[in-house]
Coordinates of C-alpha atoms and ligand atoms in Angstrom, one line a residue:
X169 CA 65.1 -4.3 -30.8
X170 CA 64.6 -6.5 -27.6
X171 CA 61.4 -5.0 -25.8
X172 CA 60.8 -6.4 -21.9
X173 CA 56.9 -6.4 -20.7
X174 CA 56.2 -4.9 -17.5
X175 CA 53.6 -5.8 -14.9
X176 CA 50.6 -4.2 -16.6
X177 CA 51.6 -5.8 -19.8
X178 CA 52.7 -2.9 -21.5
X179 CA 56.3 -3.4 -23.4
X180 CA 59.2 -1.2 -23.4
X181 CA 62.5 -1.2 -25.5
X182 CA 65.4 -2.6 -23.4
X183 CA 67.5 -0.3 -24.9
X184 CA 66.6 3.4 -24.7
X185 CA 68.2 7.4 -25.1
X186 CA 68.7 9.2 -22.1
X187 CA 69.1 12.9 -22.1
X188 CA 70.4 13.8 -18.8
X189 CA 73.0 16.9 -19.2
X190 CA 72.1 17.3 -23.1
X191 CA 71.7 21.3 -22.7
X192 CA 68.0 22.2 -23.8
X193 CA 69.5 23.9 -27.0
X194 CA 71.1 20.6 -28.1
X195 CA 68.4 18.6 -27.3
X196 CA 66.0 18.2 -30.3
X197 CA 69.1 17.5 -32.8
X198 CA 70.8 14.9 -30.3
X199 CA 67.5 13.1 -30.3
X200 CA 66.9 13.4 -34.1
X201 CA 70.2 11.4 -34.5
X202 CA 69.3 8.8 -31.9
X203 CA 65.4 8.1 -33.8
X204 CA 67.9 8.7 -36.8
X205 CA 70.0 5.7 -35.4
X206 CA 67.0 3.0 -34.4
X207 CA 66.5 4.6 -30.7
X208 CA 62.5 4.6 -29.9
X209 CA 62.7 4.9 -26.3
X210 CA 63.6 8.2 -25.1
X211 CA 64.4 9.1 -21.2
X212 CA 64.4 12.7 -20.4
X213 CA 62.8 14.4 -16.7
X214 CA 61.3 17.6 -16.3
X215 CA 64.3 18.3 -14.2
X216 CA 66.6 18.4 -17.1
X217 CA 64.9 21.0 -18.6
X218 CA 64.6 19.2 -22.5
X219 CA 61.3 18.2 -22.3
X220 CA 60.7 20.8 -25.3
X221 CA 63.6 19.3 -27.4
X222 CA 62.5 16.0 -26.9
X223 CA 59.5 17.1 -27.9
X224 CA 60.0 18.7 -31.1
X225 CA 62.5 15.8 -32.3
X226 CA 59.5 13.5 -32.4
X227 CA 57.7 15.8 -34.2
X228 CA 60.2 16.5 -36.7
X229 CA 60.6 12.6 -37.2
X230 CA 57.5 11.7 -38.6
X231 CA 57.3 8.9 -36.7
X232 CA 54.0 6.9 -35.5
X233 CA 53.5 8.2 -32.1
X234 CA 52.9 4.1 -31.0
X235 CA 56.5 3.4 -32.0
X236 CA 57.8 5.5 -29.5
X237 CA 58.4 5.1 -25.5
X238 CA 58.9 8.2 -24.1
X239 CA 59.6 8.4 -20.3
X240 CA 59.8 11.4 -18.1
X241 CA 60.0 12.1 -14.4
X242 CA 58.2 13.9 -11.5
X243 CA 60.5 17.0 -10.0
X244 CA 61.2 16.9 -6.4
X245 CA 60.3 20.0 -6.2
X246 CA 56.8 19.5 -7.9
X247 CA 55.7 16.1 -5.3
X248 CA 52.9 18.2 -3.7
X249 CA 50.9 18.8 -7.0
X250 CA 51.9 15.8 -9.6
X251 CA 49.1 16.1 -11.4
X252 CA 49.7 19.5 -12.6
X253 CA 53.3 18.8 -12.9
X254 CA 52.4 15.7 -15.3
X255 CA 50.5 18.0 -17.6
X256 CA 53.5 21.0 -18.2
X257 CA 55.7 18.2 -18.9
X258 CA 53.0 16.3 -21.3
X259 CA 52.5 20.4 -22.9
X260 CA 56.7 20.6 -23.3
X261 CA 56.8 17.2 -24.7
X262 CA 54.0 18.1 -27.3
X263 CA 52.4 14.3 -26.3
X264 CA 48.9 13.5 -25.8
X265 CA 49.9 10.8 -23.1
X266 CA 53.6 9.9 -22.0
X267 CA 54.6 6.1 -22.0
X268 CA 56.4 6.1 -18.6
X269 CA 56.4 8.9 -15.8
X270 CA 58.3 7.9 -12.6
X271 CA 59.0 9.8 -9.0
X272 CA 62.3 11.5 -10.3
X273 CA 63.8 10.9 -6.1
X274 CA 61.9 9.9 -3.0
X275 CA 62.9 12.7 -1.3
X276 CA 62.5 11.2 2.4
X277 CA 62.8 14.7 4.1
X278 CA 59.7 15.7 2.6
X279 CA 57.1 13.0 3.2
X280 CA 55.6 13.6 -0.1
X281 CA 56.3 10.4 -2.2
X282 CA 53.2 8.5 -1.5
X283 CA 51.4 11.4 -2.3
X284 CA 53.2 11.8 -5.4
X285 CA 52.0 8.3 -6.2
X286 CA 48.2 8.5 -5.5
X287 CA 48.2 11.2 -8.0
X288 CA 50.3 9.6 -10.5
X289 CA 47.8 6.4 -9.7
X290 CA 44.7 8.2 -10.8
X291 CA 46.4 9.9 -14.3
X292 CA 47.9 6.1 -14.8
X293 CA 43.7 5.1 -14.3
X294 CA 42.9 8.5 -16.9
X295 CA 44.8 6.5 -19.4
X296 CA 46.9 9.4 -19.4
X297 CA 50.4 7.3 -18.8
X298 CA 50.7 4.0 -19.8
X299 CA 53.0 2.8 -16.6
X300 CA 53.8 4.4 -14.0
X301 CA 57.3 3.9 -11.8
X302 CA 59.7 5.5 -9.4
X303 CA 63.2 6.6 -9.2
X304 CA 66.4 6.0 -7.4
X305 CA 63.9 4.1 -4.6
X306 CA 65.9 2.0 -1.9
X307 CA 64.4 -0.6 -0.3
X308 CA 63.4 1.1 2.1
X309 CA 61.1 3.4 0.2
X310 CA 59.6 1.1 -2.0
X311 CA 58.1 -0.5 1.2
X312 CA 56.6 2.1 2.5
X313 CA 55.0 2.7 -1.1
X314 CA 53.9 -0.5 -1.5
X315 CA 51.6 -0.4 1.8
X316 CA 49.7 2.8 0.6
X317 CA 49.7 1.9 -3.5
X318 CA 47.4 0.5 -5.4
X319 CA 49.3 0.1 -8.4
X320 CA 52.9 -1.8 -7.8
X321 CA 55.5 0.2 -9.9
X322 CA 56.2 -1.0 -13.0
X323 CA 60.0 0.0 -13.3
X324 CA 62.4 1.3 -10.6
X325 CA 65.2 3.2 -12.4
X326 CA 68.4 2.9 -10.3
X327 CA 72.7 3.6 -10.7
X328 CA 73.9 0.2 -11.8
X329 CA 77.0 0.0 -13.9
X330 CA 79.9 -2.6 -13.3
X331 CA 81.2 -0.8 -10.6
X332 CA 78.2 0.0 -8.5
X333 CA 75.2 -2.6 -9.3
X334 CA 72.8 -2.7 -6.3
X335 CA 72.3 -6.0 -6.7
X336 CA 70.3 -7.1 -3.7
X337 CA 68.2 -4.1 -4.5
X338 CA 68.0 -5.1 -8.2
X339 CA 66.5 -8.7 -7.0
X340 CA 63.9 -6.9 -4.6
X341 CA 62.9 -5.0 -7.7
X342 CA 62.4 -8.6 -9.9
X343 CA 61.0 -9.8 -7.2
X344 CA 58.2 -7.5 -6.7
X345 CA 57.5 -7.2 -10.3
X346 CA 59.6 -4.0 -10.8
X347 CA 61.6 -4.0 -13.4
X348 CA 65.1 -2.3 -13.3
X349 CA 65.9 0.4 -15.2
X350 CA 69.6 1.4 -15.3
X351 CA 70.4 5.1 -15.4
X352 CA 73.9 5.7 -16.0
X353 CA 75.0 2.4 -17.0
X354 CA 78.4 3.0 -18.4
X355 CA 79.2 4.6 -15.3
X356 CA 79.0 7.9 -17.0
X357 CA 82.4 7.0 -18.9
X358 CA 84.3 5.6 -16.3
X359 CA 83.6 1.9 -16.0
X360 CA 84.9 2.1 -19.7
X361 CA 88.6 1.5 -19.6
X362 CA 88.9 -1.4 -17.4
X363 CA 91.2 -4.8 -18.2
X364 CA 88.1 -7.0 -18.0
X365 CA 86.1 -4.8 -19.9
X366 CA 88.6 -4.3 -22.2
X367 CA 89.5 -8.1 -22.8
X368 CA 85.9 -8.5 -23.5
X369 CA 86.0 -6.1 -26.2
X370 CA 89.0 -7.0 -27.8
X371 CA 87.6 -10.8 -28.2
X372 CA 84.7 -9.8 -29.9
X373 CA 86.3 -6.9 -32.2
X374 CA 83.5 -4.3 -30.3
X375 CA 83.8 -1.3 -27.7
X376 CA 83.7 -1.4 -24.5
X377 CA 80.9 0.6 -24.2
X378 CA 79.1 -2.7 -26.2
X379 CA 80.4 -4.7 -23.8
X380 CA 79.1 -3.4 -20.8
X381 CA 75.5 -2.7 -22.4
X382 CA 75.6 -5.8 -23.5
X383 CA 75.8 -7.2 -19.9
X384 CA 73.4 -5.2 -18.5
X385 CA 70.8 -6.7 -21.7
X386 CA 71.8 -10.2 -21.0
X387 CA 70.5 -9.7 -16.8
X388 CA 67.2 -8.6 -18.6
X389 CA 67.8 -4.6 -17.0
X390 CA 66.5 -2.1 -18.8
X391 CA 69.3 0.4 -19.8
X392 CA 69.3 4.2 -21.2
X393 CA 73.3 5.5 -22.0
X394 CA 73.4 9.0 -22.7
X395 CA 75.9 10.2 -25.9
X396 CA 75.9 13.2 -27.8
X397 CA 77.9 12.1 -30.1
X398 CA 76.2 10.5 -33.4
X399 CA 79.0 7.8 -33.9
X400 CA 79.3 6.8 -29.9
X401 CA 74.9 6.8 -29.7
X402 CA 74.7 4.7 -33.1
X403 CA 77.8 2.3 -31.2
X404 CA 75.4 2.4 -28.4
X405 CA 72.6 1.2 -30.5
X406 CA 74.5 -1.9 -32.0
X407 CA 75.2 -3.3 -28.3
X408 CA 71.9 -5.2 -29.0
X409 CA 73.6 -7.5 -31.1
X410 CA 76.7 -8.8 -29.1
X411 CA 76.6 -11.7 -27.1
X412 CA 78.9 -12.6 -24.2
X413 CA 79.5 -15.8 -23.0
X414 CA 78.8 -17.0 -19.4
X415 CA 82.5 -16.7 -18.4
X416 CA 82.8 -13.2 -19.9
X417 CA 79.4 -11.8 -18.3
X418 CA 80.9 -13.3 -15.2
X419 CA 84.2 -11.3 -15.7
X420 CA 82.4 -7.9 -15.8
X421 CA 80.4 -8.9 -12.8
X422 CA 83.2 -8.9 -10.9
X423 CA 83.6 -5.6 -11.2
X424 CA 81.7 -4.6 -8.4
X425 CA 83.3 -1.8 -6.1
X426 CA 80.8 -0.3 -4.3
X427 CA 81.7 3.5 -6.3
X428 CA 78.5 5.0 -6.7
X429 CA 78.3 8.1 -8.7
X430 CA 75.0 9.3 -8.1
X431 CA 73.7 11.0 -4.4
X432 CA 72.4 8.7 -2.1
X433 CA 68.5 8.7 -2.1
X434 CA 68.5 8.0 1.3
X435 CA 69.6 11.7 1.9
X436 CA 69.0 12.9 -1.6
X437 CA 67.1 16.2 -1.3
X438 CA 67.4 18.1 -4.5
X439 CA 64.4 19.6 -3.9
X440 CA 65.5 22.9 -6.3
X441 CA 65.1 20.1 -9.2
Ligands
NDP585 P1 76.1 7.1 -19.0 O1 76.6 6.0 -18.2 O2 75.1 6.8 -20.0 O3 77.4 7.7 -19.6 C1 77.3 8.9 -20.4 C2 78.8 9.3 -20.7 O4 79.5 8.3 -21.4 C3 78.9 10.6 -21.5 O5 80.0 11.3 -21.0 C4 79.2 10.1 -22.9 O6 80.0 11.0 -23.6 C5 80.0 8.8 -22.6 N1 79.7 7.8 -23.6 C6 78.5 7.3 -24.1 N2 78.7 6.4 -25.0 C7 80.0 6.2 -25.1 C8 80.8 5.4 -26.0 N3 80.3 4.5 -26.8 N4 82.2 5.5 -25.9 C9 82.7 6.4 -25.0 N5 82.0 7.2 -24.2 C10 80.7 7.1 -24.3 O7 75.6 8.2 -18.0 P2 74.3 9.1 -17.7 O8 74.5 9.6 -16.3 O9 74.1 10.1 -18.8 O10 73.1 8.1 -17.7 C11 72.3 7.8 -18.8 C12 70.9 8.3 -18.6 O11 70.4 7.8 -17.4 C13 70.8 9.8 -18.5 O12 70.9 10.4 -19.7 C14 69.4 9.9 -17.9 O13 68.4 9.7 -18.9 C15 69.4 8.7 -16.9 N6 69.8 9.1 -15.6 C16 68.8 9.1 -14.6 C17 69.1 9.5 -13.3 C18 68.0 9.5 -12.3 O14 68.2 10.1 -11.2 N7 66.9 8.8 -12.5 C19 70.5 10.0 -12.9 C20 71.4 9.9 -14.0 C21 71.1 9.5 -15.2 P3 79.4 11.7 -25.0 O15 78.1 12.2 -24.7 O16 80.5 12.7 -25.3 O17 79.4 10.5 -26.0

């Protein structure tokens, strides 16, 4: 498994699990099948409410705790008192420290994000989270972060997918330092069944879920597909080993649309989360 290192040296596997909609009950044997499968990074949020089942699929695996990467993320709702929020979701993951623990939205309404961050910076300092980051940050917000932080984020997880890949955003992030995480990289399904995509899959005999992780691997993003389905996560998983050529990474690049899927974080309240 490729791993990327971030700004404070620690190193992540490009290609995790996310959880997002895998209903709490679900949880711990969806992730038992992705450890099952190779997975060791796992990305879940207190806001999806499967912190627990995360949780108790790493303890039913057995596996050395320093094999895993396990990300979660802040609530907006819960940007006034991170520190306390950090430790409920460290009790429902059953972790003595969590690899990752990002600002889940910016929130802009609420003025709280820098905050948020200072007490992020000083359980990052506690050795209690080994990087810290932020979510679904526009360029815009990571600006006004930067000026306050003493710690420059170590990932910034964002929408890319073919159809919507924020790439002048994406290069800020490089630029800085920040790595880019992508959270719904196959465009949730939908970026799945077009002609180039397809094309690409047909010449190398793969899916075109492979295809499209396998571009987002080659720009060196960081990328987390959801399935809770055992056959489509383990196809997932073997996206590692497809290379595209120049002509065909080009050919999904030109996919861009502008479709996002996600709310815009500019206005993104979701303070209920
Ligand atoms: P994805 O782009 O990962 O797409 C998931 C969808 O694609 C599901 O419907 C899944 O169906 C389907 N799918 C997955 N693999 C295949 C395949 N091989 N063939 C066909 N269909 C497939 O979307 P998500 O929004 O779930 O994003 C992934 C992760 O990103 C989340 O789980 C979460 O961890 C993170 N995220 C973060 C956000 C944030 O605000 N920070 C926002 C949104 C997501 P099925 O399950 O039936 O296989």
């Amino acid at each position: 498994m490729s791993e990327l290192t971030l700004n404070n040296g620690v190193t992540i596997p490009q290609l995790g699990f996310g959880v997002f909609q895998v209903p709490p009950e679900d949880t711990q044997g969806i992730v038992e099948d992705a450890l099952a499968a190779g997975y060791r990074h796992i990305d879940t949020a207190a806001a999806y409410r499967n912190e627990a089942g995360v949780g108790a699929a790493i303890a039913a695996s057995g596996l050395p705790r320093e094999e895993l990467f396990i990300t979660t993320k802040l609530r907006n709702g819960d940007q006034g008192r991170a520190q306390e929020a950090f430790q409920l979701s460290r009790k429902e993951l059953g972790l003595d420290y969590v690899d990752l623990y990002l600002i889940h939205w910016p929130v802009p309404s609420q003025g709280l994000y820098v905050q948020a961050w200072k007490e992020m910076e000083r359980l990052y300092e506690n050795k209690q989270i080994r990087a810290i980051g932020v979510s679904n940050f526009l360029s815009e917000h990571l600006d006004t972060l930067l000026e306050a932080a003493e710690t420059v984020p170590a990932v910034n997880q964002i929408e890319v997918h073919p159809s919507y890949q924020q790439a002048e955003l994406a290069a800020k992030c490089r630029s800085l330092g920040i790595a880019v995480e992508a959270y719904s990289p196959l465009g949730q399904g939908g970026d799945l069944n077009g002609n180039a995509v397809t094309a690409v899959a047909q010449a190398h005999n793969a899916s075109p879920a492979q295809v499209i992780l396998a571009w987002h691997l080659a720009a060196g993003t960081i990328v987390i597909p959801k399935s809770a389905d055992p056959t489509r996560l383990r196809e997932n998983f073997a996206a590692t080993s497809l290379k595209l050529s120049d002509d065909e990474l080009a050919s999904i690049t030109a996919l861009e649309s502008g479709a996002r899927i996600g709310s815009d974080p500019a206005v993104a309240a979701f303070t209920q989360l």
